[in-house]
Amino acid sequence: MITAPESPAVIETNPFPHWFQREQAAALADYESTPAPTRRDEAWRFASLKALDLSAFVPAPEIASEGKLINASTGLGDFAARFVFGNNALVHHEAPALPEGVIVEPLDVAAYEHEALFRAYFMAQPVELGSHKYARLHKAMLTGGVLVHVPKNVEVALPIELFYWVEGENSSVFPHTLIVLGDNAKVTVIDHFKSADGARAFACGINDFHLGRGSQLTYAAVQDWSRDTLAFHLNSTLVGRDATATALLANFGGGYVRGESLSKLAHDGGRSVMLSMNLADGTREIDQHTLQDHAAKHASSDLLYQNVVDDAARTIFAGIIRVQEGESQTDAYQRVRNLLLTDDAIAVSMPGLEILNDDVRCTHGATSGGLDPDELFYMQARGISKKLAARLIVAGRFNSLVERIDNEALRDRLRAVIADRLGV
Amino acid sequence: MSLSIQNLTANIGDLPILKGITLEVPKGEVHAIMGKNGSGKSTLAKIMAGHPDYTVTGGDVLMDGRSLFEIAGPDERARAGLFLAFQYPMEIPGVTIANFIRAAIQSRLAEGEELEATDYYANLYAKMDALKIPRAFTSRSVNEGFSGGEKKRCEILQMAMLEPKYAVLDETDSGLDIDALKIVSEGVNALRSPDRGFLVITHYQRLLDYIVPDRVHVMVDGRIAMSGDKNLALELEARGYDWVTETAAEPALA
């Protein structure tokens, strides 16, 4: 699949400035020289490594059904901006309610027009949860993606909505959402990852968030790739002093999905809320790795992952809370709840702590169980079939996470997505 | 037309809990079952509703002539017109009351038939108002964080919305203060109708001051030991359950 960026054909279509293209070439070389994960790598211990075979994937062609995709890119009634990408290319954008000074631009435009921002923040965080190699590939192949920059003291009232579509058999897409918030800025962003035609695809996406002092980010991602898609979603969040990041990652699609989420509490008083709802059914495997990295005082992190595992599907959760030496008065919570709907469903949970300090409060735990028979009986006694009752319970678990989002329009949208996905 | 329990026996595991219950609730009547804890009252309710933990070993329950045990699942029995108000209603996190009741009503409609949202909410709000349940509760998760009284009012709300043919109320008075008891009783009384029968299970006579029964049955050790009119409840209150045990035991001694 890999076409070297230095070949003339690619330079012609590569929208980025030459300095970045050179970095892309270096990233590609790094990708190629980095060995593929093996069973011996701790971060890949439980993953189905055969799913990582990229040989069949090809660069995504130009989108064939642009109008259809744009029409299907509807969610929120009111939004500050909406961008639609089809196979890495921007096919539609509108920004009806962006306050003065707020930047929402495709990354290739941002690399020219906001070069200082781009250079300072683009993939500035290390990828340290196992997928370094794929992050290099992402950088090498990047053509699309969005920069959202909200300057100091600016609040974007309405959410920003981004759609990333993939179309065509074995197409490869590289979504990227980069959010940079100035001090006391506030914004809500939702990413949709969708398949136009249900074909097998490869998605390798990165979301990087940088929160300035006192800023607030509310972010949601709804991943609904096709059932055979190999997907990487690598998130990093750098939380500034007294800033709050709340991120909810919903995985409803994909075949093998690798998620990595790192929240770095780098400044005192920061808070990161890390939520995820995962619906693993069929033979889907959702393999998630998280790090709550506390490198500041009075910082807090709160992680809650809800996994629902049906059929012969599998979820893997490996999460670490790291409190660095000298960083006292930390509150860190990590909880994973696995709901297993069949005997063949598997949920692997590996919570972990690396605490180099005494003055901290950390709790972590993972629970696994099936549906509560008394809860089912109660619902059945109202005339609701067992099947529907199970779907309602699953939707309920997911909706409980949605309650943690402090934007009503986004909550309504997410509830609608959940209801639609579960048929309730 | 009646809910007719005929010599019903049932076990949990190998342990007999019901040892031959016979009683008939004609449509339009309210019958009360009183009894001490452990007498089998709640078991009877759960067995009729189809709880999977119990095994029916003999007898039958006919709802308007149709055996409940020929109706496979608890959900089908409910859709056929049986309602159980739970002693301990379950919490369902993340499922709102509005969505829960809507799903229950939708389950009773023919395939392809959709509940009309405006009518549904108008009906729901009217019934909530009558039960003094704040309308904001529609978006609360079912029973989650509810007080005892709120849970019981919510049970009656569900009954009012689902309009069953026969309703079994399992210790609906437990955990209620006098104000809540009045509200719940008014809710039940408002649903009394020639087209509906009630079986009210209670430990205390107090509830029957508000929901006045046509018949009272006293249950002891898995059997109906005594039946009578509403005055039996008062007599029981005055004399205590031991009186029933002694009285009921007499014929066996004779």
XYZ file of C-alpha atoms in Angstrom:
678
model
C 0.000 0.000 0.000
C 2.841 2.337 0.726
C 3.829 4.797 -1.936
C 6.926 6.692 -0.995
C 6.109 10.393 -0.694
C 9.322 11.345 -2.490
C 8.018 9.855 -5.744
C 6.998 12.732 -8.063
C 3.387 11.527 -8.447
C 2.794 11.895 -4.754
C 4.488 15.242 -4.352
C 2.142 16.598 -6.984
C -0.964 15.568 -5.054
C 0.411 16.088 -1.589
C -1.202 19.293 -0.352
C 1.314 19.988 2.413
C 4.271 22.399 2.285
C 7.575 20.906 1.304
C 9.054 21.095 4.786
C 6.251 18.874 6.052
C 6.523 16.537 3.090
C 10.136 15.961 4.064
C 8.995 15.095 7.594
C 6.481 12.730 6.046
C 9.215 11.005 4.098
C 11.215 10.590 7.283
C 8.125 9.265 9.075
C 7.637 6.716 6.334
C 11.225 5.570 6.629
C 10.723 5.293 10.383
C 7.527 3.305 9.848
C 9.285 0.918 7.515
C 12.258 0.387 9.785
C 10.154 -0.123 12.930
C 9.398 -3.781 13.472
C 5.784 -4.867 13.506
C 4.371 -5.730 16.951
C 4.925 -9.242 18.207
C 3.408 -11.300 20.967
C 6.443 -10.480 23.100
C 5.507 -6.791 23.203
C 3.578 -6.134 26.407
C 1.301 -3.672 24.596
C 0.290 -6.338 22.084
C 0.115 -9.366 24.337
C -3.546 -10.146 23.809
C -4.115 -8.594 20.385
C -4.924 -10.674 17.318
C -1.730 -9.755 15.497
C -2.808 -11.348 12.236
C -5.398 -8.567 11.980
C -2.526 -6.101 11.530
C -1.638 -7.307 8.032
C -1.795 -4.166 5.898
C -0.755 -5.739 2.592
C -4.180 -5.655 0.947
C -4.882 -1.985 1.603
C -4.477 0.672 -1.055
C -4.518 4.470 -1.095
C -8.113 5.641 -1.095
C -9.392 6.721 -4.513
C -11.311 9.917 -5.056
C -14.761 9.671 -3.523
C -17.461 8.582 -5.991
C -20.585 9.523 -4.072
C -19.742 12.953 -2.735
C -23.294 14.317 -2.699
C -24.618 11.247 -0.960
C -21.990 11.478 1.757
C -22.600 15.144 2.362
C -26.331 14.504 2.672
C -25.665 11.677 5.094
C -23.414 13.871 7.223
C -26.169 15.148 9.443
C -26.307 14.997 13.161
C -26.655 18.109 15.217
C -29.393 20.553 14.346
C -27.236 23.549 15.150
C -23.480 23.587 14.926
C -20.687 26.126 14.870
C -18.926 24.366 12.019
C -19.260 21.154 10.047
C -16.483 19.584 8.006
C -16.933 16.468 5.877
C -14.046 14.392 4.601
C -14.448 11.577 2.089
C -11.421 9.360 1.595
C -9.142 11.974 3.179
C -10.356 14.821 0.964
C -12.423 17.692 2.262
C -15.731 17.463 0.382
C -17.805 19.933 2.347
C -17.420 22.557 4.999
C -19.534 25.245 6.531
C -19.020 27.393 9.576
C -22.218 29.274 10.385
C -21.473 30.150 13.992
C -17.775 30.419 14.672
C -16.768 33.290 16.938
C -14.137 35.771 15.769
C -10.621 34.391 15.905
C -11.534 30.722 16.054
C -9.697 28.635 13.495
C -11.255 25.545 11.970
C -9.186 24.664 8.918
C -8.061 21.557 7.052
C -4.579 20.618 8.255
C -2.973 21.193 4.857
C -4.281 24.763 4.838
C -3.316 25.217 8.478
C 0.228 24.074 7.711
C 0.578 27.104 5.417
C -1.572 29.705 7.100
C -1.001 28.850 10.756
C 2.440 27.363 10.466
C 3.574 28.302 13.971
C 0.534 26.612 15.540
C 0.919 23.625 13.278
C 4.611 23.218 14.067
C 4.044 23.640 17.786
C 1.198 21.188 18.210
C 0.995 18.741 15.323
C 1.772 15.288 16.778
C 3.766 16.981 19.507
C 2.836 14.308 22.024
C 4.739 11.019 21.940
C 2.762 7.896 21.087
C 3.774 5.628 23.907
C 1.093 2.991 24.256
C 2.313 0.623 21.555
C 1.342 2.079 18.183
C 4.363 4.287 17.495
C 4.878 2.513 14.172
C 1.311 3.236 13.045
C 1.509 6.833 14.184
C 4.512 7.208 11.852
C 2.478 5.703 9.043
C -0.328 8.117 9.832
C 1.985 11.085 9.559
C 3.519 9.799 6.338
C 0.186 9.284 4.637
C -1.704 12.275 6.039
C -3.604 14.452 3.584
C -6.827 15.340 5.437
C -7.751 16.290 8.978
C -8.690 19.427 10.841
C -7.108 21.972 13.124
C -9.445 23.538 15.668
C -7.920 26.448 17.510
C -9.904 28.463 20.015
C -7.970 31.483 21.232
C -7.716 32.715 24.768
C -10.984 33.576 26.562
C -13.160 32.541 23.623
C -16.061 30.158 24.038
C -17.593 28.384 21.063
C -21.211 27.947 22.089
C -22.331 25.408 19.520
C -20.517 22.123 18.882
C -18.164 21.577 15.964
C -19.022 18.469 13.999
C -16.518 16.527 11.892
C -17.288 13.611 9.584
C -14.639 11.251 8.259
C -15.940 8.852 5.610
C -14.229 5.975 3.917
C -15.412 4.468 0.644
C -14.198 1.638 -1.573
C -12.777 -1.823 -1.001
C -9.484 -1.731 0.932
C -9.318 2.052 0.987
C -7.003 3.627 3.558
C -7.931 6.743 5.475
C -5.996 8.831 7.973
C -8.359 11.055 9.957
C -6.818 13.652 12.203
C -8.428 16.075 14.633
C -6.065 18.505 16.301
C -7.616 20.744 18.936
C -5.655 23.565 20.532
C -7.325 25.635 23.232
C -5.956 28.906 24.525
C -6.289 29.874 28.181
C -9.928 29.803 29.360
C -11.163 28.775 25.929
C -14.091 26.415 25.634
C -15.276 24.161 22.826
C -17.280 21.006 22.097
C -16.255 18.771 19.203
C -17.724 15.556 17.828
C -16.001 13.256 15.335
C -17.940 10.733 13.272
C -16.041 7.904 11.619
C -18.192 6.237 9.032
C -18.161 3.790 6.170
C -19.950 4.878 2.987
C -20.435 1.419 1.549
C -19.687 -1.172 4.232
C -16.535 -2.300 2.429
C -13.396 -3.439 4.197
C -11.066 -0.543 4.886
C -8.067 0.622 6.844
C -8.382 3.622 9.143
C -5.503 5.049 11.091
C -6.590 8.140 12.957
C -5.061 10.505 15.447
C -6.726 12.956 17.797
C -4.493 15.325 19.681
C -5.812 17.812 22.198
C -3.886 20.606 23.871
C -5.667 22.468 26.640
C -4.435 25.826 27.829
C -4.844 27.088 31.358
C -8.454 26.981 32.589
C -9.767 25.784 29.251
C -12.550 23.253 28.776
C -12.860 20.651 26.073
C -15.800 18.331 25.577
C -15.111 15.775 22.899
C -16.974 12.768 21.548
C -16.034 10.297 18.846
C -18.502 7.897 17.281
C -16.600 5.192 15.458
C -18.832 3.260 13.114
C -16.506 1.841 10.479
C -17.598 -1.245 8.533
C -17.469 -4.634 10.189
C -14.255 -5.692 8.402
C -12.314 -2.503 8.924
C -8.952 -2.448 10.633
C -8.884 0.717 12.687
C -6.382 2.524 14.835
C -7.509 5.476 16.920
C -4.722 7.108 18.848
C -5.727 9.891 21.220
C -3.610 12.118 23.338
C -4.754 14.890 25.629
C -2.449 17.355 27.295
C -4.304 19.096 30.113
C -3.177 22.540 31.198
C -3.410 24.159 34.593
C -6.991 24.060 35.980
C -8.220 22.867 32.588
C -10.810 20.128 32.108
C -10.983 17.634 29.264
C -13.944 15.291 28.916
C -13.725 12.756 26.116
C -16.183 10.028 25.244
C -15.096 7.439 22.702
C -17.833 5.237 21.246
C -16.772 2.182 19.305
C -19.714 0.710 17.440
C -17.989 -0.550 14.307
C -14.783 -1.973 12.922
C -13.370 -5.490 12.850
C -10.189 -5.070 14.797
C -10.093 -1.731 16.589
C -6.999 -0.573 18.410
C -7.573 2.385 20.684
C -4.908 4.214 22.616
C -5.767 7.088 24.920
C -3.264 9.060 26.874
C -4.170 11.877 29.189
C -1.293 13.844 30.552
C -2.012 15.992 33.591
C 1.007 18.175 33.108
C -0.083 21.153 35.183
C -1.592 21.616 38.609
C -5.354 21.459 38.960
C -5.993 19.778 35.639
C -8.744 17.246 35.181
C -9.306 14.585 32.567
C -12.485 12.537 32.233
C -11.955 9.556 29.959
C -15.101 7.704 28.944
C -15.641 4.956 26.458
C -18.548 2.812 25.319
C -17.723 -0.230 23.301
C -20.088 -2.538 21.531
C -18.219 -5.662 20.506
C -20.377 -8.107 18.600
C -19.858 -10.680 15.855
C -16.130 -11.347 15.839
C -15.096 -7.756 16.541
C -12.063 -7.167 18.703
C -11.699 -3.860 20.534
C -8.234 -3.526 22.006
C -7.855 -0.442 24.210
C -4.884 0.902 26.055
C -4.962 3.917 28.303
C -2.591 5.972 30.376
C -3.550 8.513 33.022
C -0.248 10.256 33.432
C -0.117 12.483 36.494
C 2.794 14.878 36.389
C 1.288 17.683 38.472
C -0.273 18.423 41.845
C -4.001 18.555 42.644
C -4.758 16.948 39.317
C -7.508 14.421 38.795
C -8.380 11.842 36.215
C -11.498 9.735 36.003
C -11.735 6.857 33.573
C -14.838 4.757 32.989
C -15.043 2.257 30.155
C -18.223 0.317 29.480
C -17.666 -2.752 27.339
C -20.539 -4.803 26.022
C -19.373 -8.048 24.506
C -21.751 -10.181 22.462
C -21.463 -13.255 20.214
C -17.829 -14.354 19.916
C -16.388 -10.862 20.209
C -13.557 -9.738 22.414
C -12.496 -6.633 24.280
C -9.123 -5.950 25.762
C -8.509 -3.179 28.242
C -5.076 -2.337 29.560
C -4.993 0.836 31.585
C -2.300 2.420 33.651
C -2.444 5.181 36.204
C 0.991 6.729 36.576
C 1.706 9.230 39.301
C 5.147 10.697 38.944
C 7.409 11.312 41.880
C 6.606 14.385 43.919
C 3.177 14.886 42.380
C 0.972 14.870 45.441
C -2.749 15.206 46.070
C -3.690 13.303 43.026
C -7.116 11.788 42.495
C -7.130 9.066 39.895
C -9.962 6.682 39.194
C -10.123 3.903 36.679
C -13.043 1.602 36.235
C -13.913 -0.901 33.532
C -17.250 -2.637 33.385
C -17.630 -5.599 31.083
C -21.078 -6.873 30.251
C -20.793 -10.317 28.690
C -23.875 -11.336 26.720
C -22.789 -14.807 25.629
C -20.575 -17.617 26.909
C -18.214 -17.097 23.971
C -17.720 -13.387 24.643
C -14.344 -12.518 26.125
C -13.253 -9.441 28.032
C -9.661 -9.116 29.133
C -9.018 -6.393 31.719
C -5.614 -5.332 32.922
C -5.749 -2.330 35.201
C -2.399 -1.141 36.463
C -0.885 1.419 38.819
C 2.538 2.998 38.807
C 2.518 5.226 41.852
C 5.726 6.954 42.834
C 4.135 8.982 45.613
C 2.265 8.455 48.878
C -0.069 11.408 48.981
C -2.430 10.180 46.288
C -5.857 8.678 46.046
C -6.135 6.093 43.326
C -8.746 3.447 42.799
C -9.015 1.055 39.969
C -11.091 -1.947 39.227
C -12.629 -4.076 36.572
C -15.896 -5.966 36.843
C -17.283 -8.536 34.475
C -20.675 -10.125 34.472
C -23.719 -11.070 32.479
C -27.136 -9.508 32.480
C -28.799 -9.387 35.889
C -31.635 -11.960 35.772
C -33.736 -9.924 38.211
C -33.405 -6.838 36.044
C -34.428 -8.878 32.999
C -37.387 -10.374 34.878
C -38.565 -6.950 35.963
C -38.519 -5.717 32.383
C -40.153 -8.870 31.061
C -42.882 -8.494 33.655
C -43.754 -5.259 31.845
C -44.207 -7.117 28.566
C -40.785 -6.387 27.135
C -39.126 -9.374 25.436
C -35.843 -10.655 26.809
C -34.047 -9.579 23.640
C -35.364 -6.043 23.771
C -34.738 -5.893 27.520
C -31.079 -6.775 26.910
C -30.796 -4.053 24.273
C -32.418 -1.529 26.609
C -29.999 -2.450 29.393
C -27.031 -2.024 27.045
C -28.360 1.300 25.785
C -28.877 2.284 29.417
C -25.265 1.584 30.303
C -24.121 3.679 27.382
C -26.585 6.455 28.158
C -25.258 6.621 31.706
C -21.901 7.631 30.208
C -23.566 10.219 28.018
C -24.894 11.876 31.182
C -21.319 12.851 31.966
C -21.179 15.130 28.899
C -22.040 18.696 29.824
C -23.477 19.775 26.475
C -27.173 19.096 26.005
C -27.185 19.091 22.216
C -24.324 16.629 22.177
C -26.028 14.435 24.774
C -29.199 14.327 22.670
C -27.170 13.487 19.596
C -25.284 10.681 21.328
C -28.476 9.245 22.810
C -29.991 9.205 19.326
C -26.908 7.431 17.940
C -27.126 4.829 20.718
C -30.873 4.293 20.259
C -30.380 3.926 16.535
C -27.474 1.523 16.877
C -29.295 -0.701 19.398
C -32.754 -0.437 17.881
C -34.450 0.799 21.038
C -63.991 -14.003 33.830
C -61.502 -14.367 36.626
C -57.982 -14.991 37.771
C -58.366 -18.480 39.145
C -55.622 -20.145 41.171
C -56.303 -23.859 41.422
C -54.510 -26.062 43.946
C -51.189 -24.504 42.994
C -48.024 -26.103 44.329
C -44.502 -24.890 43.659
C -40.908 -25.401 44.732
C -37.745 -23.483 44.833
C -35.158 -26.144 44.187
C -36.472 -29.144 46.139
C -38.118 -27.018 48.790
C -41.928 -26.787 48.579
C -43.060 -23.178 49.014
C -46.643 -23.293 47.815
C -48.553 -26.283 49.115
C -51.878 -26.064 47.359
C -53.321 -22.587 46.880
C -56.839 -22.155 45.650
C -58.563 -18.827 45.235
C -60.460 -16.973 42.555
C -60.400 -13.242 41.822
C -63.379 -12.390 39.616
C -63.001 -9.433 37.304
C -64.065 -6.249 39.023
C -63.065 -7.435 42.504
C -60.157 -6.690 44.784
C -58.839 -9.581 46.837
C -56.209 -9.255 49.512
C -53.729 -11.881 50.594
C -52.318 -11.341 54.038
C -49.687 -13.366 55.759
C -46.521 -13.344 57.751
C -43.121 -13.050 56.142
C -42.157 -16.351 54.609
C -45.743 -17.572 54.221
C -45.323 -17.705 50.438
C -47.244 -14.563 49.415
C -44.499 -13.045 47.300
C -43.622 -16.420 45.838
C -47.188 -16.753 44.600
C -46.894 -13.367 42.898
C -43.589 -14.187 41.248
C -44.750 -17.600 40.064
C -47.795 -16.124 38.382
C -45.578 -13.537 36.674
C -43.223 -16.289 35.503
C -40.086 -15.889 37.598
C -37.605 -18.520 36.430
C -36.352 -19.481 39.919
C -39.509 -21.398 40.839
C -40.843 -24.712 39.609
C -44.570 -25.249 39.455
C -45.163 -28.813 40.638
C -48.933 -28.963 40.402
C -52.179 -27.095 39.902
C -52.875 -24.219 37.576
C -53.594 -20.515 37.293
C -56.237 -19.579 34.760
C -56.537 -16.022 33.490
C -59.964 -15.724 31.910
C -59.862 -19.451 31.321
C -56.360 -19.578 29.820
C -53.580 -21.278 31.764
C -50.766 -18.877 32.582
C -48.344 -21.754 32.422
C -49.169 -22.307 28.773
C -47.981 -18.752 28.138
C -44.243 -19.225 27.975
C -42.339 -16.139 29.055
C -43.001 -13.490 31.699
C -43.200 -10.931 28.895
C -45.931 -12.857 27.112
C -47.947 -13.176 30.316
C -47.645 -9.456 30.814
C -48.761 -8.752 27.281
C -51.699 -11.130 27.838
C -52.879 -8.784 30.592
C -51.171 -9.723 33.859
C -49.331 -7.057 35.835
C -47.067 -7.473 38.847
C -46.195 -4.467 40.972
C -42.889 -5.443 42.564
C -42.097 -5.347 46.246
C -38.551 -4.368 45.299
C -38.632 -2.644 41.902
C -35.351 -2.984 40.012
C -33.139 -0.078 39.039
C -32.329 0.150 35.344
C -29.461 2.635 34.942
C -29.610 4.844 31.883
C -33.124 3.775 30.823
C -35.547 6.621 31.409
C -39.042 6.050 32.747
C -40.495 7.529 29.574
C -38.501 5.190 27.348
C -39.138 2.182 29.557
C -42.917 2.549 29.600
C -42.908 3.410 25.910
C -40.988 0.196 25.162
C -43.506 -1.750 27.248
C -46.471 -0.243 25.397
C -44.765 -0.579 22.033
C -44.259 -4.286 22.824
C -48.051 -4.648 22.947
C -48.606 -3.138 19.522
C -48.721 -5.082 16.291
C -45.545 -5.167 14.250
C -45.148 -2.003 12.209
C -47.574 -0.098 14.407
C -45.920 2.904 16.047
C -46.895 4.606 19.257
C -47.856 8.216 18.618
C -45.442 10.293 20.684
C -47.733 13.250 21.434
C -50.588 11.059 22.631
C -48.185 8.952 24.626
C -46.719 11.892 26.507
C -50.131 13.467 27.097
C -51.301 10.195 28.634
C -48.090 9.743 30.624
C -48.175 13.279 32.041
C -51.848 13.002 33.020
C -51.160 9.816 34.939
C -48.024 11.195 36.536
C -49.939 14.255 37.681
C -52.598 12.059 39.264
C -49.913 10.162 41.170
C -48.134 13.398 42.087
C -44.985 12.293 40.288
C -43.089 15.363 39.045
C -42.914 15.449 35.244
C -39.144 15.756 35.417
C -39.139 12.094 36.414
C -39.775 11.083 32.797
C -36.089 11.616 32.086
C -34.871 9.925 35.273
C -33.516 6.398 35.039
C -36.031 3.793 36.154
C -35.992 3.581 39.971
C -32.380 4.763 40.165
C -31.920 6.862 43.286
C -35.683 6.828 43.980
C -37.031 6.827 47.511
C -39.210 3.883 48.541
C -42.329 5.934 47.965
C -41.189 7.108 44.534
C -40.501 3.542 43.477
C -43.967 2.402 44.494
C -45.666 5.340 42.817
C -43.687 4.503 39.699
C -44.999 0.930 39.856
C -48.556 2.227 39.980
C -47.779 4.600 37.113
C -46.649 1.661 35.017
C -49.818 -0.218 35.912
C -51.947 2.771 34.961
C -50.159 3.086 31.619
C -50.291 -0.623 30.778
C -53.956 -1.123 31.767
C -53.760 -4.800 32.721
C -56.708 -7.195 33.079
C -55.397 -8.448 36.397
C -52.896 -6.768 38.673
C -50.960 -8.392 41.479
C -49.579 -5.856 43.972
C -46.779 -7.348 46.026
C -46.354 -5.473 49.329
C -46.916 -2.181 47.590
C -47.365 -0.582 51.020
C -43.945 -1.580 52.349
C -41.646 1.358 52.892
C -44.418 3.953 52.459
C -45.252 6.721 54.863
C -48.894 7.605 55.331
C -48.937 10.301 52.640
C -47.354 8.060 50.053
C -49.687 5.260 51.074
C -52.685 7.491 50.380
C -51.372 8.553 46.985
C -50.617 4.994 45.956
C -53.996 3.777 47.207
C -55.814 6.517 45.329
C -53.892 5.475 42.236
C -55.010 1.889 42.666
C -58.605 2.836 43.458
C -58.760 4.981 40.337
C -57.950 1.871 38.324
C -60.607 -0.292 39.950
C -63.067 -1.212 37.261
C -65.518 -3.949 36.307
C -62.931 -4.960 33.679
C -60.059 -5.454 36.064
C -59.233 -7.713 38.995
C -56.710 -7.049 41.755
C -54.782 -9.315 44.066
C -53.268 -7.164 46.789
C -50.565 -8.822 48.846
C -49.774 -7.200 52.154
C -48.364 -7.848 55.555
C -50.348 -5.141 57.290
C -53.995 -4.344 57.532
C -53.300 -0.592 57.144
C -53.257 -0.661 53.338
C -56.728 -2.211 53.333
C -58.149 0.876 55.037
C -57.411 2.668 51.784
C -57.836 -0.100 49.245
C -60.938 -1.763 50.596
C -60.989 -5.399 49.474
C -63.959 -7.528 48.483
C -62.317 -10.611 49.969
C -59.427 -11.251 52.316
C -57.381 -14.457 52.307
C -54.837 -15.335 54.959
C -51.850 -17.358 53.896
C -49.962 -19.599 56.280
C -47.102 -21.868 55.261
C -47.932 -22.018 51.569
C -51.671 -22.496 51.989
C -54.756 -20.288 52.293
C -55.643 -20.852 55.934
C -58.688 -18.610 56.111
C -60.827 -16.409 53.870
C -63.414 -13.810 54.637
C -64.705 -10.347 53.857
C -62.897 -7.098 54.628
C -63.562 -7.518 58.337
C -61.190 -10.471 58.448
C -58.321 -8.029 58.006
C -59.449 -6.097 61.083
C -59.905 -9.234 63.095
C -56.458 -10.377 62.062
C -55.022 -7.059 63.101
C -56.636 -7.435 66.525
C -55.834 -11.100 67.136
C -52.549 -11.628 65.274
C -51.456 -14.327 62.886
C -51.142 -16.970 65.596
C -54.911 -16.888 65.937
C -55.157 -17.995 62.280
C -52.620 -20.746 62.768
C -54.483 -22.065 65.782
C -57.913 -21.751 64.208
C -56.795 -23.298 60.951
C -55.101 -26.145 62.792
C -58.251 -27.096 64.685
C -59.981 -29.106 61.975
C -56.819 -31.136 61.509
C -56.772 -31.952 65.214
C -60.440 -32.812 65.309
